[in-house]
C-alpha angles and dihedrals in degrees: 000000000000119000127225116267118197132204095268094055093042093053092042091054098038095107095050088045090054090046091052092237100128127102114261091251094052091045090055092048093050092045089054090050092049089051090059105033121074098191093050094045087050090054089046091051092049095049092044092051092044090054091048093051093047092048091050095046098044100066098114115147116239112217115241089233090060092049090050093049092050092048091050092049090051092049091049092049091049091049091049092051091048093056 
């Protein structure tokens, strides 16, 4: 049987809920809470929309040369720390 999930737990677990990282049981409990709680569903809507906007706006292409320079710098740092 599903347990009761209050506002504090719902808000605390909102990010993992949005990421789909909850157990099925916990996801059902939080979904039920969101179905009944206006303030929490408002927070859910805000966070969901914020994630969508960020995902749509953060599609800049990273040049391969920059990726290669970063990888080389990381290898050099790792080699230096190993010595």
